Amino acid sequence: MAAVDIVQAYVAALPGETRRLGHAEWGLTLPPASAGGHALDMSLRIEQELLRAQAFALPAQEGVEPWLLLHWNRQTRIVRLACTRSGDIWVHGDLPVAAVDEKTVDRLLGLVVEGAIAVRSYAASASSASSA
């Protein structure tokens, strides 16, 4: 089965809001209860022999040092954190298309969500510490 078909079947079976944006591109939104208290918008795209996932984890804000988060990349598997020039935090992950099956898609999305929740937890604790 082609990677596009595997991802389509996986995304279509997910609960909640999912959408097919193009032939090899999908969007999904996790509810706040599943994403650390705030809805999490994610996208999947097959491009250049990679399945890429990304999620907007956190907008730039006082008390959050985005450069500290980049050190977390040494500890992550498959996914990594990225920071825009304005300080917004994103979680990205890639898999080779040849490795795509239902289990690896689930793992990739799970790790992206786990990364976003970790960033949001860090921001919440940094906010609590600065207001104390």
CSV table of N, CA and C in Angstrom, one decimal:
chain,number,residue,atom,x,y,z
A,1,MET,N,0.8,-1.2,0.0
A,1,MET,CA,0.0,0.0,0.0
A,1,MET,C,0.9,1.2,0.0
A,2,ALA,N,0.5,2.2,-0.8
A,2,ALA,CA,1.3,3.5,-0.8
A,2,ALA,C,1.2,4.3,0.5
A,3,ALA,N,2.3,5.0,0.8
A,3,ALA,CA,2.3,5.8,2.0
A,3,ALA,C,1.1,6.8,2.1
A,4,VAL,N,0.7,7.4,1.0
A,4,VAL,CA,-0.4,8.3,1.0
A,4,VAL,C,-1.7,7.6,1.4
A,5,ASP,N,-1.9,6.4,1.0
A,5,ASP,CA,-3.1,5.6,1.4
A,5,ASP,C,-3.0,5.2,2.8
A,6,ILE,N,-1.8,4.9,3.3
A,6,ILE,CA,-1.7,4.5,4.7
A,6,ILE,C,-2.0,5.7,5.6
A,7,VAL,N,-1.4,6.9,5.3
A,7,VAL,CA,-1.7,8.1,6.1
A,7,VAL,C,-3.1,8.5,6.0
A,8,GLN,N,-3.7,8.4,4.8
A,8,GLN,CA,-5.1,8.8,4.7
A,8,GLN,C,-6.0,7.9,5.5
A,9,ALA,N,-5.8,6.6,5.5
A,9,ALA,CA,-6.6,5.7,6.3
A,9,ALA,C,-6.4,6.0,7.8
A,10,TYR,N,-5.2,6.2,8.2
A,10,TYR,CA,-4.9,6.5,9.6
A,10,TYR,C,-5.6,7.8,10.1
A,11,VAL,N,-5.5,8.9,9.3
A,11,VAL,CA,-6.1,10.2,9.7
A,11,VAL,C,-7.6,10.1,9.6
A,12,ALA,N,-8.1,9.4,8.7
A,12,ALA,CA,-9.6,9.3,8.5
A,12,ALA,C,-10.2,8.5,9.7
A,13,ALA,N,-9.4,7.7,10.4
A,13,ALA,CA,-9.9,6.9,11.5
A,13,ALA,C,-9.8,7.6,12.8
A,14,LEU,N,-9.1,8.8,12.8
A,14,LEU,CA,-8.9,9.5,14.1
A,14,LEU,C,-10.2,10.2,14.5
A,15,PRO,N,-10.4,10.3,15.8
A,15,PRO,CA,-11.6,11.1,16.3
A,15,PRO,C,-11.2,12.5,16.2
A,16,GLY,N,-12.2,13.4,16.2
A,16,GLY,CA,-12.0,14.8,16.2
A,16,GLY,C,-11.9,15.4,14.8
A,17,GLU,N,-11.4,16.6,14.7
A,17,GLU,CA,-11.4,17.3,13.5
A,17,GLU,C,-10.1,16.9,12.7
A,18,THR,N,-10.4,16.4,11.5
A,18,THR,CA,-9.3,16.1,10.5
A,18,THR,C,-9.7,16.6,9.2
A,19,ARG,N,-8.8,16.9,8.3
A,19,ARG,CA,-9.1,17.4,7.0
A,19,ARG,C,-8.0,17.0,6.0
A,20,ARG,N,-8.3,16.7,4.8
A,20,ARG,CA,-7.4,16.4,3.8
A,20,ARG,C,-7.2,17.7,3.0
A,21,LEU,N,-5.9,18.2,3.0
A,21,LEU,CA,-5.7,19.5,2.4
A,21,LEU,C,-5.2,19.4,1.0
A,22,GLY,N,-4.7,18.3,0.6
A,22,GLY,CA,-4.2,18.1,-0.8
A,22,GLY,C,-3.9,16.6,-0.9
A,23,HIS,N,-3.4,16.2,-2.1
A,23,HIS,CA,-3.1,14.8,-2.3
A,23,HIS,C,-2.3,14.1,-1.2
A,24,ALA,N,-1.3,14.8,-0.8
A,24,ALA,CA,-0.4,14.2,0.2
A,24,ALA,C,-0.2,15.1,1.4
A,25,GLU,N,-1.3,15.8,1.8
A,25,GLU,CA,-1.3,16.7,3.0
A,25,GLU,C,-2.6,16.7,3.8
A,26,TRP,N,-2.4,16.7,5.1
A,26,TRP,CA,-3.5,16.6,6.0
A,26,TRP,C,-3.4,17.5,7.2
A,27,GLY,N,-4.5,17.9,7.7
A,27,GLY,CA,-4.5,18.7,8.9
A,27,GLY,C,-5.4,18.1,10.0
A,28,LEU,N,-5.0,18.2,11.2
A,28,LEU,CA,-5.8,17.7,12.3
A,28,LEU,C,-5.7,18.6,13.5
A,29,THR,N,-6.8,18.7,14.3
A,29,THR,CA,-6.8,19.5,15.5
A,29,THR,C,-7.2,18.6,16.7
A,30,LEU,N,-6.3,18.5,17.7
A,30,LEU,CA,-6.5,17.8,18.9
A,30,LEU,C,-7.3,18.7,19.9
A,31,PRO,N,-8.2,18.2,20.6
A,31,PRO,CA,-8.9,19.0,21.6
A,31,PRO,C,-8.0,19.3,22.8
A,32,PRO,N,-8.3,20.4,23.5
A,32,PRO,CA,-7.5,20.8,24.7
A,32,PRO,C,-7.2,19.6,25.6
A,33,ALA,N,-8.1,18.8,25.9
A,33,ALA,CA,-7.9,17.7,26.9
A,33,ALA,C,-6.8,16.7,26.4
A,34,SER,N,-6.6,16.6,25.1
A,34,SER,CA,-5.6,15.7,24.6
A,34,SER,C,-4.2,16.4,24.3
A,35,ALA,N,-4.2,17.7,24.6
A,35,ALA,CA,-3.0,18.5,24.1
A,35,ALA,C,-2.5,19.4,25.2
A,36,GLY,N,-2.6,19.1,26.4
A,36,GLY,CA,-2.0,20.0,27.4
A,36,GLY,C,-2.8,21.2,27.7
A,37,GLY,N,-4.1,21.2,27.6
A,37,GLY,CA,-4.9,22.3,28.0
A,37,GLY,C,-5.3,23.3,26.9
A,38,HIS,N,-4.7,23.2,25.7
A,38,HIS,CA,-5.0,24.1,24.6
A,38,HIS,C,-5.1,23.2,23.3
A,39,ALA,N,-6.0,23.5,22.4
A,39,ALA,CA,-6.1,22.8,21.2
A,39,ALA,C,-4.8,22.8,20.5
A,40,LEU,N,-4.5,21.7,19.8
A,40,LEU,CA,-3.2,21.6,19.1
A,40,LEU,C,-3.5,21.4,17.6
A,41,ASP,N,-3.1,22.3,16.7
A,41,ASP,CA,-3.2,22.1,15.3
A,41,ASP,C,-1.9,21.5,14.8
A,42,MET,N,-2.1,20.4,14.0
A,42,MET,CA,-1.0,19.7,13.4
A,42,MET,C,-1.2,19.5,11.9
A,43,SER,N,-0.1,19.3,11.2
A,43,SER,CA,-0.2,19.0,9.8
A,43,SER,C,0.7,17.8,9.5
A,44,LEU,N,0.4,17.1,8.5
A,44,LEU,CA,1.2,16.0,8.0
A,44,LEU,C,1.3,16.2,6.5
A,45,ARG,N,2.5,15.9,5.9
A,45,ARG,CA,2.7,16.1,4.5
A,45,ARG,C,3.8,15.1,4.0
A,46,ILE,N,3.5,14.5,2.9
A,46,ILE,CA,4.5,13.7,2.3
A,46,ILE,C,5.1,14.5,1.2
A,47,GLU,N,6.5,14.6,1.3
A,47,GLU,CA,7.2,15.4,0.4
A,47,GLU,C,8.7,15.0,0.4
A,48,GLN,N,9.3,14.9,-0.8
A,48,GLN,CA,10.7,14.5,-0.9
A,48,GLN,C,11.0,13.3,-0.2
A,49,GLU,N,10.2,12.3,-0.3
A,49,GLU,CA,10.4,10.9,0.3
A,49,GLU,C,10.4,10.9,1.8
A,50,LEU,N,9.8,12.0,2.4
A,50,LEU,CA,9.6,12.0,3.9
A,50,LEU,C,8.2,12.3,4.2
A,51,LEU,N,7.7,11.7,5.3
A,51,LEU,CA,6.5,12.1,5.9
A,51,LEU,C,6.8,13.1,7.0
A,52,ARG,N,6.3,14.3,6.9
A,52,ARG,CA,6.7,15.4,7.8
A,52,ARG,C,5.4,15.7,8.6
A,53,ALA,N,5.7,15.9,9.9
A,53,ALA,CA,4.6,16.3,10.8
A,53,ALA,C,5.1,17.6,11.5
A,54,GLN,N,4.2,18.5,11.8
A,54,GLN,CA,4.5,19.7,12.5
A,54,GLN,C,3.3,20.2,13.3
A,55,ALA,N,3.6,20.8,14.4
A,55,ALA,CA,2.6,21.4,15.2
A,55,ALA,C,3.1,22.7,15.8
A,56,PHE,N,2.2,23.7,15.9
A,56,PHE,CA,2.5,25.0,16.5
A,56,PHE,C,2.3,24.7,18.0
A,57,ALA,N,3.3,24.8,18.8
A,57,ALA,CA,3.2,24.4,20.2
A,57,ALA,C,2.9,25.6,21.1
A,58,LEU,N,3.6,26.8,20.8
A,58,LEU,CA,3.5,27.9,21.8
A,58,LEU,C,3.9,29.2,21.1
A,59,PRO,N,3.1,30.2,21.3
A,59,PRO,CA,3.5,31.5,20.8
A,59,PRO,C,4.6,32.1,21.7
A,60,ALA,N,5.3,33.0,21.1
A,60,ALA,CA,6.4,33.7,21.9
A,60,ALA,C,5.7,34.4,23.1
A,61,GLN,N,6.4,34.3,24.2
A,61,GLN,CA,5.9,34.9,25.4
A,61,GLN,C,7.0,35.2,26.4
A,62,GLU,N,6.7,36.1,27.3
A,62,GLU,CA,7.6,36.5,28.4
A,62,GLU,C,7.9,35.3,29.3
A,63,GLY,N,9.1,35.2,29.8
A,63,GLY,CA,9.4,34.1,30.7
A,63,GLY,C,9.8,32.8,30.1
A,64,VAL,N,9.6,32.6,28.8
A,64,VAL,CA,10.0,31.4,28.1
A,64,VAL,C,11.3,31.7,27.3
A,65,GLU,N,12.3,31.0,27.6
A,65,GLU,CA,13.6,31.1,26.9
A,65,GLU,C,13.6,30.1,25.8
A,66,PRO,N,13.3,30.5,24.5
A,66,PRO,CA,13.2,29.5,23.4
A,66,PRO,C,14.5,28.8,23.2
A,67,TRP,N,15.6,29.5,23.4
A,67,TRP,CA,17.0,28.8,23.1
A,67,TRP,C,17.2,27.7,24.1
A,68,LEU,N,16.7,27.7,25.3
A,68,LEU,CA,16.8,26.6,26.2
A,68,LEU,C,16.1,25.4,25.7
A,69,LEU,N,14.9,25.6,25.1
A,69,LEU,CA,14.2,24.5,24.5
A,69,LEU,C,15.0,23.8,23.4
A,70,LEU,N,15.8,24.5,22.7
A,70,LEU,CA,16.5,23.9,21.6
A,70,LEU,C,17.5,22.8,22.1
A,71,HIS,N,18.0,23.0,23.3
A,71,HIS,CA,18.8,22.0,24.0
A,71,HIS,C,18.1,20.6,24.1
A,72,TRP,N,16.8,20.7,24.2
A,72,TRP,CA,16.0,19.5,24.4
A,72,TRP,C,16.1,18.6,23.1
A,73,ASN,N,16.5,19.2,22.0
A,73,ASN,CA,16.6,18.4,20.8
A,73,ASN,C,17.7,17.2,20.9
A,74,ARG,N,18.6,17.4,21.8
A,74,ARG,CA,19.6,16.3,22.1
A,74,ARG,C,18.9,15.1,22.7
A,75,GLN,N,17.8,15.3,23.3
A,75,GLN,CA,17.1,14.2,24.0
A,75,GLN,C,15.9,13.6,23.3
A,76,THR,N,15.5,14.2,22.2
A,76,THR,CA,14.3,13.7,21.5
A,76,THR,C,14.6,12.6,20.5
A,77,ARG,N,13.6,11.9,20.1
A,77,ARG,CA,13.7,10.9,19.1
A,77,ARG,C,12.7,11.2,18.0
A,78,ILE,N,13.2,11.2,16.8
A,78,ILE,CA,12.4,11.5,15.6
A,78,ILE,C,11.9,12.9,15.5
A,79,VAL,N,11.5,13.5,16.6
A,79,VAL,CA,11.0,14.9,16.5
A,79,VAL,C,12.1,15.9,17.1
A,80,ARG,N,11.8,17.2,16.8
A,80,ARG,CA,12.7,18.2,17.3
A,80,ARG,C,11.9,19.5,17.5
A,81,LEU,N,12.4,20.4,18.3
A,81,LEU,CA,11.8,21.7,18.5
A,81,LEU,C,12.5,22.7,17.6
A,82,ALA,N,11.7,23.7,17.2
A,82,ALA,CA,12.2,24.8,16.4
A,82,ALA,C,11.6,26.1,16.9
A,83,CYS,N,12.3,27.1,16.7
A,83,CYS,CA,11.9,28.4,17.1
A,83,CYS,C,12.0,29.4,16.0
A,84,THR,N,10.9,30.2,15.8
A,84,THR,CA,10.9,31.2,14.8
A,84,THR,C,11.7,32.5,15.3
A,85,ARG,N,12.0,33.4,14.4
A,85,ARG,CA,12.7,34.6,14.9
A,85,ARG,C,11.9,35.4,15.9
A,86,SER,N,10.6,35.3,15.9
A,86,SER,CA,9.8,36.0,16.8
A,86,SER,C,9.7,35.3,18.2
A,87,GLY,N,10.1,34.0,18.2
A,87,GLY,CA,10.1,33.2,19.5
A,87,GLY,C,9.0,32.2,19.6
A,88,ASP,N,8.2,32.0,18.5
A,88,ASP,CA,7.2,31.0,18.5
A,88,ASP,C,7.9,29.6,18.5
A,89,ILE,N,7.3,28.6,19.1
A,89,ILE,CA,7.9,27.3,19.2
A,89,ILE,C,7.0,26.3,18.4
A,90,TRP,N,7.7,25.6,17.6
A,90,TRP,CA,7.1,24.5,16.8
A,90,TRP,C,7.7,23.2,17.1
A,91,VAL,N,7.0,22.1,16.9
A,91,VAL,CA,7.5,20.8,17.0
A,91,VAL,C,7.4,20.1,15.6
A,92,HIS,N,8.6,19.6,15.1
A,92,HIS,CA,8.6,19.0,13.8
A,92,HIS,C,9.1,17.5,13.9
A,93,GLY,N,8.7,16.7,13.0
A,93,GLY,CA,9.2,15.3,13.0
A,93,GLY,C,9.1,14.8,11.5
A,94,ASP,N,10.0,13.9,11.2
A,94,ASP,CA,10.1,13.3,9.9
A,94,ASP,C,10.3,11.8,9.9
A,95,LEU,N,9.8,11.1,9.0
A,95,LEU,CA,10.0,9.7,8.8
A,95,LEU,C,10.3,9.4,7.3
A,96,PRO,N,11.2,8.5,7.0
A,96,PRO,CA,11.3,8.2,5.6
A,96,PRO,C,10.0,7.5,5.1
A,97,VAL,N,9.6,7.8,3.9
A,97,VAL,CA,8.3,7.2,3.4
A,97,VAL,C,8.4,5.7,3.4
A,98,ALA,N,9.5,5.1,3.1
A,98,ALA,CA,9.7,3.7,3.1
A,98,ALA,C,9.4,3.0,4.4
A,99,ALA,N,9.4,3.8,5.5
A,99,ALA,CA,9.2,3.3,6.9
A,99,ALA,C,7.7,3.5,7.3
A,100,VAL,N,6.9,4.1,6.5
A,100,VAL,CA,5.5,4.5,6.9
A,100,VAL,C,4.6,3.3,6.9
A,101,ASP,N,4.1,3.0,8.1
A,101,ASP,CA,2.9,2.1,8.3
A,101,ASP,C,2.1,2.7,9.4
A,102,GLU,N,1.0,2.1,9.8
A,102,GLU,CA,0.1,2.6,10.8
A,102,GLU,C,0.8,2.9,12.1
A,103,LYS,N,1.7,2.0,12.5
A,103,LYS,CA,2.4,2.1,13.8
A,103,LYS,C,3.4,3.3,13.8
A,104,THR,N,4.1,3.5,12.7
A,104,THR,CA,5.1,4.6,12.6
A,104,THR,C,4.4,5.9,12.5
A,105,VAL,N,3.2,6.0,11.8
A,105,VAL,CA,2.5,7.2,11.8
A,105,VAL,C,2.0,7.6,13.2
A,106,ASP,N,1.5,6.6,13.9
A,106,ASP,CA,1.0,6.8,15.3
A,106,ASP,C,2.1,7.2,16.2
A,107,ARG,N,3.3,6.6,16.0
A,107,ARG,CA,4.4,7.0,16.9
A,107,ARG,C,4.9,8.4,16.5
A,108,LEU,N,4.9,8.8,15.3
A,108,LEU,CA,5.3,10.1,14.9
A,108,LEU,C,4.4,11.2,15.5
A,109,LEU,N,3.1,11.0,15.3
A,109,LEU,CA,2.1,11.9,15.8
A,109,LEU,C,2.2,12.0,17.3
A,110,GLY,N,2.3,10.8,18.0
A,110,GLY,CA,2.4,10.8,19.4
A,110,GLY,C,3.6,11.6,20.0
A,111,LEU,N,4.7,11.4,19.3
A,111,LEU,CA,5.9,12.2,19.7
A,111,LEU,C,5.8,13.7,19.5
A,112,VAL,N,5.1,14.1,18.4
A,112,VAL,CA,4.9,15.5,18.2
A,112,VAL,C,4.0,16.1,19.3
A,113,VAL,N,2.9,15.3,19.6
A,113,VAL,CA,2.0,15.8,20.7
A,113,VAL,C,2.8,15.8,22.0
A,114,GLU,N,3.6,14.8,22.3
A,114,GLU,CA,4.3,14.8,23.5
A,114,GLU,C,5.3,16.0,23.6
A,115,GLY,N,5.9,16.3,22.5
A,115,GLY,CA,6.8,17.5,22.5
A,115,GLY,C,6.0,18.8,22.7
A,116,ALA,N,4.9,18.9,22.1
A,116,ALA,CA,4.1,20.1,22.3
A,116,ALA,C,3.6,20.3,23.8
A,117,ILE,N,3.2,19.1,24.4
A,117,ILE,CA,2.8,19.2,25.8
A,117,ILE,C,3.9,19.5,26.7
A,118,ALA,N,5.1,19.0,26.4
A,118,ALA,CA,6.3,19.3,27.2
A,118,ALA,C,6.6,20.8,27.1
A,119,VAL,N,6.6,21.4,25.9
A,119,VAL,CA,6.8,22.8,25.8
A,119,VAL,C,5.8,23.6,26.5
A,120,ARG,N,4.5,23.2,26.4
A,120,ARG,CA,3.4,24.0,27.1
A,120,ARG,C,3.6,23.8,28.6
A,121,SER,N,4.0,22.7,29.1
A,121,SER,CA,4.2,22.5,30.6
A,121,SER,C,5.4,23.4,31.0
A,122,TYR,N,6.4,23.4,30.2
A,122,TYR,CA,7.6,24.3,30.6
A,122,TYR,C,7.1,25.7,30.7
A,123,ALA,N,6.4,26.2,29.7
A,123,ALA,CA,5.9,27.6,29.7
A,123,ALA,C,5.0,27.9,30.9
A,124,ALA,N,4.2,26.9,31.3
A,124,ALA,CA,3.3,27.1,32.4
A,124,ALA,C,4.1,27.2,33.7
A,125,SER,N,5.1,26.4,33.8
A,125,SER,CA,5.9,26.4,35.1
A,125,SER,C,6.8,27.7,35.1
A,126,ALA,N,7.3,28.1,33.9
A,126,ALA,CA,8.1,29.4,33.8
A,126,ALA,C,7.2,30.6,34.2
A,127,SER,N,5.9,30.5,33.7
A,127,SER,CA,5.0,31.6,34.0
A,127,SER,C,4.7,31.7,35.5
A,128,SER,N,4.5,30.5,36.1
A,128,SER,CA,4.2,30.4,37.6
A,128,SER,C,5.4,30.9,38.4
A,129,ALA,N,6.6,30.6,37.9
A,129,ALA,CA,7.8,31.0,38.7
A,129,ALA,C,8.0,32.5,38.6
A,130,SER,N,7.7,33.1,37.4
A,130,SER,CA,7.9,34.5,37.3
A,130,SER,C,6.9,35.3,38.0
A,131,SER,N,5.7,34.8,38.2
A,131,SER,CA,4.6,35.5,38.9
A,131,SER,C,4.7,35.3,40.4
A,132,ALA,N,5.5,34.4,40.9
A,132,ALA,CA,5.6,34.1,42.3
A,132,ALA,C,6.5,35.1,43.0
